[in-house]
Amino acid sequence: MATIPSPTPTGRLLRTAEGVDLVLTRAFPLPVEEVWAAVTESARTARWFGPWEGDGAPGATVRVRLAFEEGEPWMELRVEECEAPHRLVVSTVDEVGSWDLELTLSGTSVGASGAGGTELRFIQHRDTGAGLGEIGPGWEYYLDLLRASLDGSQRPEFEDYYPAQKAYFEELTAE
């Protein structure tokens, strides 16, 4: 039986006036509306992150079930900004700290041909690069779960991301 190679990490760390941004991108051969639906509709987020319940409007808080985490815990997520179908900003606080996350989608809408292409840019705004060795592989995994939910490919296994990508993300903080 052939072994599947571990996925290649794609994350970058950008210094900002407030700290650092962990940035990961993915390209999808789909219209922006299709990718937007996959990251905002509960039935679709359930396929790669977890379902959510509540009012997804800016300023509102929703509950999200982390379907791919041990025990499938629920967490509260505040919708800070939502500019369909191009930008979503959310925040949450848990036992590890605060998480400020931003998704931007750029690309083409469905045209007469029905074709389009979208780049998703995922950004985690952070005070420091501390903990990236654990955090980065997790986001790589989730974004590849998103890809699998959109193209029907085999779901990745978290064990292929962590600890294999830990050193890569820790090295980003040293640069």
JSON list of C-alpha atoms in Angstrom, two decimals:
[
{"chain": "A", "resi": 1, "resn": "MET", "atom": "CA", "xyz": [0.00, 0.00, 0.00]},
{"chain": "A", "resi": 2, "resn": "ALA", "atom": "CA", "xyz": [1.46, 3.37, -1.04]},
{"chain": "A", "resi": 3, "resn": "THR", "atom": "CA", "xyz": [1.76, 6.08, 1.56]},
{"chain": "A", "resi": 4, "resn": "ILE", "atom": "CA", "xyz": [0.28, 9.45, 0.76]},
{"chain": "A", "resi": 5, "resn": "PRO", "atom": "CA", "xyz": [2.81, 12.23, 1.34]},
{"chain": "A", "resi": 6, "resn": "SER", "atom": "CA", "xyz": [2.02, 14.78, 4.02]},
{"chain": "A", "resi": 7, "resn": "PRO", "atom": "CA", "xyz": [0.49, 17.97, 2.68]},
{"chain": "A", "resi": 8, "resn": "THR", "atom": "CA", "xyz": [2.84, 20.89, 2.12]},
{"chain": "A", "resi": 9, "resn": "PRO", "atom": "CA", "xyz": [2.22, 23.81, 4.51]},
{"chain": "A", "resi": 10, "resn": "THR", "atom": "CA", "xyz": [1.32, 27.10, 2.85]},
{"chain": "A", "resi": 11, "resn": "GLY", "atom": "CA", "xyz": [1.00, 29.54, 5.74]},
{"chain": "A", "resi": 12, "resn": "ARG", "atom": "CA", "xyz": [2.87, 32.84, 5.83]},
{"chain": "A", "resi": 13, "resn": "LEU", "atom": "CA", "xyz": [3.43, 35.20, 8.72]},
{"chain": "A", "resi": 14, "resn": "LEU", "atom": "CA", "xyz": [3.11, 38.92, 8.09]},
{"chain": "A", "resi": 15, "resn": "ARG", "atom": "CA", "xyz": [4.19, 41.51, 10.64]},
{"chain": "A", "resi": 16, "resn": "THR", "atom": "CA", "xyz": [1.60, 44.23, 11.34]},
{"chain": "A", "resi": 17, "resn": "ALA", "atom": "CA", "xyz": [1.44, 47.31, 13.56]},
{"chain": "A", "resi": 18, "resn": "GLU", "atom": "CA", "xyz": [-0.70, 45.30, 16.01]},
{"chain": "A", "resi": 19, "resn": "GLY", "atom": "CA", "xyz": [1.33, 42.06, 15.95]},
{"chain": "A", "resi": 20, "resn": "VAL", "atom": "CA", "xyz": [1.33, 39.36, 13.27]},
{"chain": "A", "resi": 21, "resn": "ASP", "atom": "CA", "xyz": [-1.09, 37.88, 10.77]},
{"chain": "A", "resi": 22, "resn": "LEU", "atom": "CA", "xyz": [-1.04, 34.20, 9.93]},
{"chain": "A", "resi": 23, "resn": "VAL", "atom": "CA", "xyz": [-2.17, 34.04, 6.30]},
{"chain": "A", "resi": 24, "resn": "LEU", "atom": "CA", "xyz": [-3.19, 30.93, 4.35]},
{"chain": "A", "resi": 25, "resn": "THR", "atom": "CA", "xyz": [-4.68, 30.90, 0.85]},
{"chain": "A", "resi": 26, "resn": "ARG", "atom": "CA", "xyz": [-6.51, 28.39, -1.27]},
{"chain": "A", "resi": 27, "resn": "ALA", "atom": "CA", "xyz": [-7.68, 28.64, -4.88]},
{"chain": "A", "resi": 28, "resn": "PHE", "atom": "CA", "xyz": [-10.90, 27.02, -6.00]},
{"chain": "A", "resi": 29, "resn": "PRO", "atom": "CA", "xyz": [-12.10, 26.60, -9.61]},
{"chain": "A", "resi": 30, "resn": "LEU", "atom": "CA", "xyz": [-15.55, 27.73, -8.49]},
{"chain": "A", "resi": 31, "resn": "PRO", "atom": "CA", "xyz": [-17.56, 30.95, -8.55]},
{"chain": "A", "resi": 32, "resn": "VAL", "atom": "CA", "xyz": [-17.14, 33.18, -5.50]},
{"chain": "A", "resi": 33, "resn": "GLU", "atom": "CA", "xyz": [-20.79, 32.60, -4.53]},
{"chain": "A", "resi": 34, "resn": "GLU", "atom": "CA", "xyz": [-20.21, 28.84, -4.26]},
{"chain": "A", "resi": 35, "resn": "VAL", "atom": "CA", "xyz": [-17.22, 29.25, -1.96]},
{"chain": "A", "resi": 36, "resn": "TRP", "atom": "CA", "xyz": [-19.06, 31.91, 0.06]},
{"chain": "A", "resi": 37, "resn": "ALA", "atom": "CA", "xyz": [-21.95, 29.50, 0.63]},
{"chain": "A", "resi": 38, "resn": "ALA", "atom": "CA", "xyz": [-19.49, 26.83, 1.82]},
{"chain": "A", "resi": 39, "resn": "VAL", "atom": "CA", "xyz": [-18.05, 29.16, 4.48]},
{"chain": "A", "resi": 40, "resn": "THR", "atom": "CA", "xyz": [-21.29, 30.82, 5.64]},
{"chain": "A", "resi": 41, "resn": "GLU", "atom": "CA", "xyz": [-24.23, 28.38, 5.37]},
{"chain": "A", "resi": 42, "resn": "SER", "atom": "CA", "xyz": [-24.59, 26.07, 8.38]},
{"chain": "A", "resi": 43, "resn": "ALA", "atom": "CA", "xyz": [-25.40, 22.96, 6.34]},
{"chain": "A", "resi": 44, "resn": "ARG", "atom": "CA", "xyz": [-22.26, 23.60, 4.26]},
{"chain": "A", "resi": 45, "resn": "THR", "atom": "CA", "xyz": [-19.90, 24.52, 7.14]},
{"chain": "A", "resi": 46, "resn": "ALA", "atom": "CA", "xyz": [-20.99, 21.27, 8.80]},
{"chain": "A", "resi": 47, "resn": "ARG", "atom": "CA", "xyz": [-19.10, 19.39, 6.07]},
{"chain": "A", "resi": 48, "resn": "TRP", "atom": "CA", "xyz": [-15.69, 20.87, 6.92]},
{"chain": "A", "resi": 49, "resn": "PHE", "atom": "CA", "xyz": [-15.79, 22.77, 10.22]},
{"chain": "A", "resi": 50, "resn": "GLY", "atom": "CA", "xyz": [-19.09, 22.34, 11.99]},
{"chain": "A", "resi": 51, "resn": "PRO", "atom": "CA", "xyz": [-22.70, 23.45, 11.89]},
{"chain": "A", "resi": 52, "resn": "TRP", "atom": "CA", "xyz": [-23.74, 26.69, 13.52]},
{"chain": "A", "resi": 53, "resn": "GLU", "atom": "CA", "xyz": [-26.96, 28.06, 14.94]},
{"chain": "A", "resi": 54, "resn": "GLY", "atom": "CA", "xyz": [-28.18, 31.57, 15.60]},
{"chain": "A", "resi": 55, "resn": "ASP", "atom": "CA", "xyz": [-28.44, 34.84, 13.72]},
{"chain": "A", "resi": 56, "resn": "GLY", "atom": "CA", "xyz": [-25.35, 35.20, 11.51]},
{"chain": "A", "resi": 57, "resn": "ALA", "atom": "CA", "xyz": [-25.72, 38.97, 11.21]},
{"chain": "A", "resi": 58, "resn": "PRO", "atom": "CA", "xyz": [-22.93, 41.44, 12.05]},
{"chain": "A", "resi": 59, "resn": "GLY", "atom": "CA", "xyz": [-22.83, 42.08, 15.80]},
{"chain": "A", "resi": 60, "resn": "ALA", "atom": "CA", "xyz": [-24.58, 38.79, 16.58]},
{"chain": "A", "resi": 61, "resn": "THR", "atom": "CA", "xyz": [-23.12, 35.72, 18.26]},
{"chain": "A", "resi": 62, "resn": "VAL", "atom": "CA", "xyz": [-23.65, 32.23, 16.87]},
{"chain": "A", "resi": 63, "resn": "ARG", "atom": "CA", "xyz": [-22.92, 28.82, 18.40]},
{"chain": "A", "resi": 64, "resn": "VAL", "atom": "CA", "xyz": [-20.67, 26.55, 16.37]},
{"chain": "A", "resi": 65, "resn": "ARG", "atom": "CA", "xyz": [-20.20, 22.81, 16.96]},
{"chain": "A", "resi": 66, "resn": "LEU", "atom": "CA", "xyz": [-16.59, 21.91, 16.22]},
{"chain": "A", "resi": 67, "resn": "ALA", "atom": "CA", "xyz": [-17.46, 18.71, 14.36]},
{"chain": "A", "resi": 68, "resn": "PHE", "atom": "CA", "xyz": [-13.86, 17.67, 13.70]},
{"chain": "A", "resi": 69, "resn": "GLU", "atom": "CA", "xyz": [-12.52, 18.21, 17.22]},
{"chain": "A", "resi": 70, "resn": "GLU", "atom": "CA", "xyz": [-12.47, 15.59, 19.96]},
{"chain": "A", "resi": 71, "resn": "GLY", "atom": "CA", "xyz": [-15.81, 15.57, 21.75]},
{"chain": "A", "resi": 72, "resn": "GLU", "atom": "CA", "xyz": [-17.33, 17.93, 19.15]},
{"chain": "A", "resi": 73, "resn": "PRO", "atom": "CA", "xyz": [-17.52, 20.87, 21.60]},
{"chain": "A", "resi": 74, "resn": "TRP", "atom": "CA", "xyz": [-19.64, 23.96, 21.02]},
{"chain": "A", "resi": 75, "resn": "MET", "atom": "CA", "xyz": [-18.16, 27.45, 20.98]},
{"chain": "A", "resi": 76, "resn": "GLU", "atom": "CA", "xyz": [-19.55, 30.96, 20.63]},
{"chain": "A", "resi": 77, "resn": "LEU", "atom": "CA", "xyz": [-18.43, 33.00, 17.65]},
{"chain": "A", "resi": 78, "resn": "ARG", "atom": "CA", "xyz": [-19.19, 36.70, 17.21]},
{"chain": "A", "resi": 79, "resn": "VAL", "atom": "CA", "xyz": [-19.78, 37.98, 13.67]},
{"chain": "A", "resi": 80, "resn": "GLU", "atom": "CA", "xyz": [-17.86, 41.25, 13.53]},
{"chain": "A", "resi": 81, "resn": "GLU", "atom": "CA", "xyz": [-18.30, 42.05, 9.84]},
{"chain": "A", "resi": 82, "resn": "CYS", "atom": "CA", "xyz": [-20.01, 40.36, 6.91]},
{"chain": "A", "resi": 83, "resn": "GLU", "atom": "CA", "xyz": [-19.79, 41.71, 3.37]},
{"chain": "A", "resi": 84, "resn": "ALA", "atom": "CA", "xyz": [-21.29, 38.96, 1.22]},
{"chain": "A", "resi": 85, "resn": "PRO", "atom": "CA", "xyz": [-19.84, 37.37, -0.81]},
{"chain": "A", "resi": 86, "resn": "HIS", "atom": "CA", "xyz": [-16.35, 38.74, -0.22]},
{"chain": "A", "resi": 87, "resn": "ARG", "atom": "CA", "xyz": [-15.45, 39.26, 3.45]},
{"chain": "A", "resi": 88, "resn": "LEU", "atom": "CA", "xyz": [-16.26, 37.69, 6.81]},
{"chain": "A", "resi": 89, "resn": "VAL", "atom": "CA", "xyz": [-14.66, 38.74, 10.11]},
{"chain": "A", "resi": 90, "resn": "VAL", "atom": "CA", "xyz": [-15.36, 36.76, 13.29]},
{"chain": "A", "resi": 91, "resn": "SER", "atom": "CA", "xyz": [-13.97, 36.56, 16.81]},
{"chain": "A", "resi": 92, "resn": "THR", "atom": "CA", "xyz": [-14.14, 34.18, 19.72]},
{"chain": "A", "resi": 93, "resn": "VAL", "atom": "CA", "xyz": [-12.61, 33.72, 23.14]},
{"chain": "A", "resi": 94, "resn": "ASP", "atom": "CA", "xyz": [-11.78, 30.32, 24.64]},
{"chain": "A", "resi": 95, "resn": "GLU", "atom": "CA", "xyz": [-9.48, 28.82, 27.26]},
{"chain": "A", "resi": 96, "resn": "VAL", "atom": "CA", "xyz": [-6.48, 29.35, 24.92]},
{"chain": "A", "resi": 97, "resn": "GLY", "atom": "CA", "xyz": [-7.17, 33.04, 24.32]},
{"chain": "A", "resi": 98, "resn": "SER", "atom": "CA", "xyz": [-8.91, 35.26, 21.80]},
{"chain": "A", "resi": 99, "resn": "TRP", "atom": "CA", "xyz": [-9.16, 34.40, 18.13]},
{"chain": "A", "resi": 100, "resn": "ASP", "atom": "CA", "xyz": [-9.64, 37.14, 15.52]},
{"chain": "A", "resi": 101, "resn": "LEU", "atom": "CA", "xyz": [-10.26, 35.59, 12.12]},
{"chain": "A", "resi": 102, "resn": "GLU", "atom": "CA", "xyz": [-10.89, 37.05, 8.68]},
{"chain": "A", "resi": 103, "resn": "LEU", "atom": "CA", "xyz": [-11.85, 35.37, 5.40]},
{"chain": "A", "resi": 104, "resn": "THR", "atom": "CA", "xyz": [-11.68, 37.24, 2.13]},
{"chain": "A", "resi": 105, "resn": "LEU", "atom": "CA", "xyz": [-12.81, 35.85, -1.19]},
{"chain": "A", "resi": 106, "resn": "SER", "atom": "CA", "xyz": [-11.78, 37.33, -4.49]},
{"chain": "A", "resi": 107, "resn": "GLY", "atom": "CA", "xyz": [-12.64, 36.07, -7.90]},
{"chain": "A", "resi": 108, "resn": "THR", "atom": "CA", "xyz": [-15.32, 35.94, -10.47]},
{"chain": "A", "resi": 109, "resn": "SER", "atom": "CA", "xyz": [-19.02, 35.42, -10.13]},
{"chain": "A", "resi": 110, "resn": "VAL", "atom": "CA", "xyz": [-20.98, 32.96, -12.16]},
{"chain": "A", "resi": 111, "resn": "GLY", "atom": "CA", "xyz": [-20.93, 34.17, -15.74]},
{"chain": "A", "resi": 112, "resn": "ALA", "atom": "CA", "xyz": [-22.79, 33.15, -18.86]},
{"chain": "A", "resi": 113, "resn": "SER", "atom": "CA", "xyz": [-20.48, 30.14, -19.14]},
{"chain": "A", "resi": 114, "resn": "GLY", "atom": "CA", "xyz": [-21.18, 29.13, -15.53]},
{"chain": "A", "resi": 115, "resn": "ALA", "atom": "CA", "xyz": [-17.44, 29.17, -14.82]},
{"chain": "A", "resi": 116, "resn": "GLY", "atom": "CA", "xyz": [-15.55, 31.14, -12.22]},
{"chain": "A", "resi": 117, "resn": "GLY", "atom": "CA", "xyz": [-12.56, 31.00, -9.98]},
{"chain": "A", "resi": 118, "resn": "THR", "atom": "CA", "xyz": [-12.06, 32.09, -6.37]},
{"chain": "A", "resi": 119, "resn": "GLU", "atom": "CA", "xyz": [-9.11, 32.72, -4.09]},
{"chain": "A", "resi": 120, "resn": "LEU", "atom": "CA", "xyz": [-9.83, 32.35, -0.39]},
{"chain": "A", "resi": 121, "resn": "ARG", "atom": "CA", "xyz": [-7.51, 34.21, 1.94]},
{"chain": "A", "resi": 122, "resn": "PHE", "atom": "CA", "xyz": [-7.71, 33.13, 5.59]},
{"chain": "A", "resi": 123, "resn": "ILE", "atom": "CA", "xyz": [-6.13, 35.46, 8.15]},
{"chain": "A", "resi": 124, "resn": "GLN", "atom": "CA", "xyz": [-5.72, 34.96, 11.87]},
{"chain": "A", "resi": 125, "resn": "HIS", "atom": "CA", "xyz": [-4.78, 38.27, 13.50]},
{"chain": "A", "resi": 126, "resn": "ARG", "atom": "CA", "xyz": [-2.49, 37.62, 16.47]},
{"chain": "A", "resi": 127, "resn": "ASP", "atom": "CA", "xyz": [-0.52, 39.64, 19.01]},
{"chain": "A", "resi": 128, "resn": "THR", "atom": "CA", "xyz": [2.50, 37.36, 18.63]},
{"chain": "A", "resi": 129, "resn": "GLY", "atom": "CA", "xyz": [3.63, 34.27, 16.76]},
{"chain": "A", "resi": 130, "resn": "ALA", "atom": "CA", "xyz": [3.53, 32.20, 19.94]},
{"chain": "A", "resi": 131, "resn": "GLY", "atom": "CA", "xyz": [1.83, 28.85, 19.49]},
{"chain": "A", "resi": 132, "resn": "LEU", "atom": "CA", "xyz": [1.92, 28.84, 15.69]},
{"chain": "A", "resi": 133, "resn": "GLY", "atom": "CA", "xyz": [3.43, 25.34, 15.72]},
{"chain": "A", "resi": 134, "resn": "GLU", "atom": "CA", "xyz": [0.10, 24.03, 16.98]},
{"chain": "A", "resi": 135, "resn": "ILE", "atom": "CA", "xyz": [-2.25, 26.55, 15.37]},
{"chain": "A", "resi": 136, "resn": "GLY", "atom": "CA", "xyz": [-0.92, 26.63, 11.79]},
{"chain": "A", "resi": 137, "resn": "PRO", "atom": "CA", "xyz": [-1.25, 22.91, 11.05]},
{"chain": "A", "resi": 138, "resn": "GLY", "atom": "CA", "xyz": [-4.83, 23.03, 12.32]},
{"chain": "A", "resi": 139, "resn": "TRP", "atom": "CA", "xyz": [-5.83, 25.79, 9.90]},
{"chain": "A", "resi": 140, "resn": "GLU", "atom": "CA", "xyz": [-4.10, 23.98, 7.03]},
{"chain": "A", "resi": 141, "resn": "TYR", "atom": "CA", "xyz": [-6.16, 20.90, 7.90]},
{"chain": "A", "resi": 142, "resn": "TYR", "atom": "CA", "xyz": [-9.44, 22.82, 8.07]},
{"chain": "A", "resi": 143, "resn": "LEU", "atom": "CA", "xyz": [-8.86, 24.58, 4.76]},
{"chain": "A", "resi": 144, "resn": "ASP", "atom": "CA", "xyz": [-8.09, 21.24, 3.12]},
{"chain": "A", "resi": 145, "resn": "LEU", "atom": "CA", "xyz": [-11.30, 19.86, 4.66]},
{"chain": "A", "resi": 146, "resn": "LEU", "atom": "CA", "xyz": [-13.06, 22.81, 2.98]},
{"chain": "A", "resi": 147, "resn": "ARG", "atom": "CA", "xyz": [-11.46, 21.85, -0.33]},
{"chain": "A", "resi": 148, "resn": "ALA", "atom": "CA", "xyz": [-12.60, 18.24, 0.07]},
{"chain": "A", "resi": 149, "resn": "SER", "atom": "CA", "xyz": [-16.15, 19.42, 0.84]},
{"chain": "A", "resi": 150, "resn": "LEU", "atom": "CA", "xyz": [-16.16, 21.46, -2.38]},
{"chain": "A", "resi": 151, "resn": "ASP", "atom": "CA", "xyz": [-14.53, 19.04, -4.80]},
{"chain": "A", "resi": 152, "resn": "GLY", "atom": "CA", "xyz": [-15.58, 15.69, -3.33]},
{"chain": "A", "resi": 153, "resn": "SER", "atom": "CA", "xyz": [-12.00, 14.52, -2.76]},
{"chain": "A", "resi": 154, "resn": "GLN", "atom": "CA", "xyz": [-11.03, 12.31, 0.17]},
{"chain": "A", "resi": 155, "resn": "ARG", "atom": "CA", "xyz": [-11.05, 14.05, 3.54]},
{"chain": "A", "resi": 156, "resn": "PRO", "atom": "CA", "xyz": [-7.59, 14.64, 4.95]},
{"chain": "A", "resi": 157, "resn": "GLU", "atom": "CA", "xyz": [-6.48, 13.19, 8.27]},
{"chain": "A", "resi": 158, "resn": "PHE", "atom": "CA", "xyz": [-5.30, 15.59, 10.99]},
{"chain": "A", "resi": 159, "resn": "GLU", "atom": "CA", "xyz": [-2.37, 13.28, 11.75]},
{"chain": "A", "resi": 160, "resn": "ASP", "atom": "CA", "xyz": [-0.93, 14.20, 8.33]},
{"chain": "A", "resi": 161, "resn": "TYR", "atom": "CA", "xyz": [-0.70, 17.86, 9.45]},
{"chain": "A", "resi": 162, "resn": "TYR", "atom": "CA", "xyz": [0.34, 17.69, 13.07]},
{"chain": "A", "resi": 163, "resn": "PRO", "atom": "CA", "xyz": [3.06, 17.20, 14.18]},
{"chain": "A", "resi": 164, "resn": "ALA", "atom": "CA", "xyz": [4.51, 17.02, 10.62]},
{"chain": "A", "resi": 165, "resn": "GLN", "atom": "CA", "xyz": [3.99, 20.77, 9.99]},
{"chain": "A", "resi": 166, "resn": "LYS", "atom": "CA", "xyz": [4.83, 22.02, 13.48]},
{"chain": "A", "resi": 167, "resn": "ALA", "atom": "CA", "xyz": [8.48, 22.89, 12.70]},
{"chain": "A", "resi": 168, "resn": "TYR", "atom": "CA", "xyz": [7.47, 24.80, 9.55]},
{"chain": "A", "resi": 169, "resn": "PHE", "atom": "CA", "xyz": [5.15, 27.09, 11.50]},
{"chain": "A", "resi": 170, "resn": "GLU", "atom": "CA", "xyz": [7.56, 27.53, 14.39]},
{"chain": "A", "resi": 171, "resn": "GLU", "atom": "CA", "xyz": [10.23, 28.57, 11.86]},
{"chain": "A", "resi": 172, "resn": "LEU", "atom": "CA", "xyz": [7.94, 31.35, 10.59]},
{"chain": "A", "resi": 173, "resn": "THR", "atom": "CA", "xyz": [8.22, 33.13, 13.93]},
{"chain": "A", "resi": 174, "resn": "ALA", "atom": "CA", "xyz": [12.03, 33.10, 13.74]},
{"chain": "A", "resi": 175, "resn": "GLU", "atom": "CA", "xyz": [12.19, 34.95, 10.42]}
]
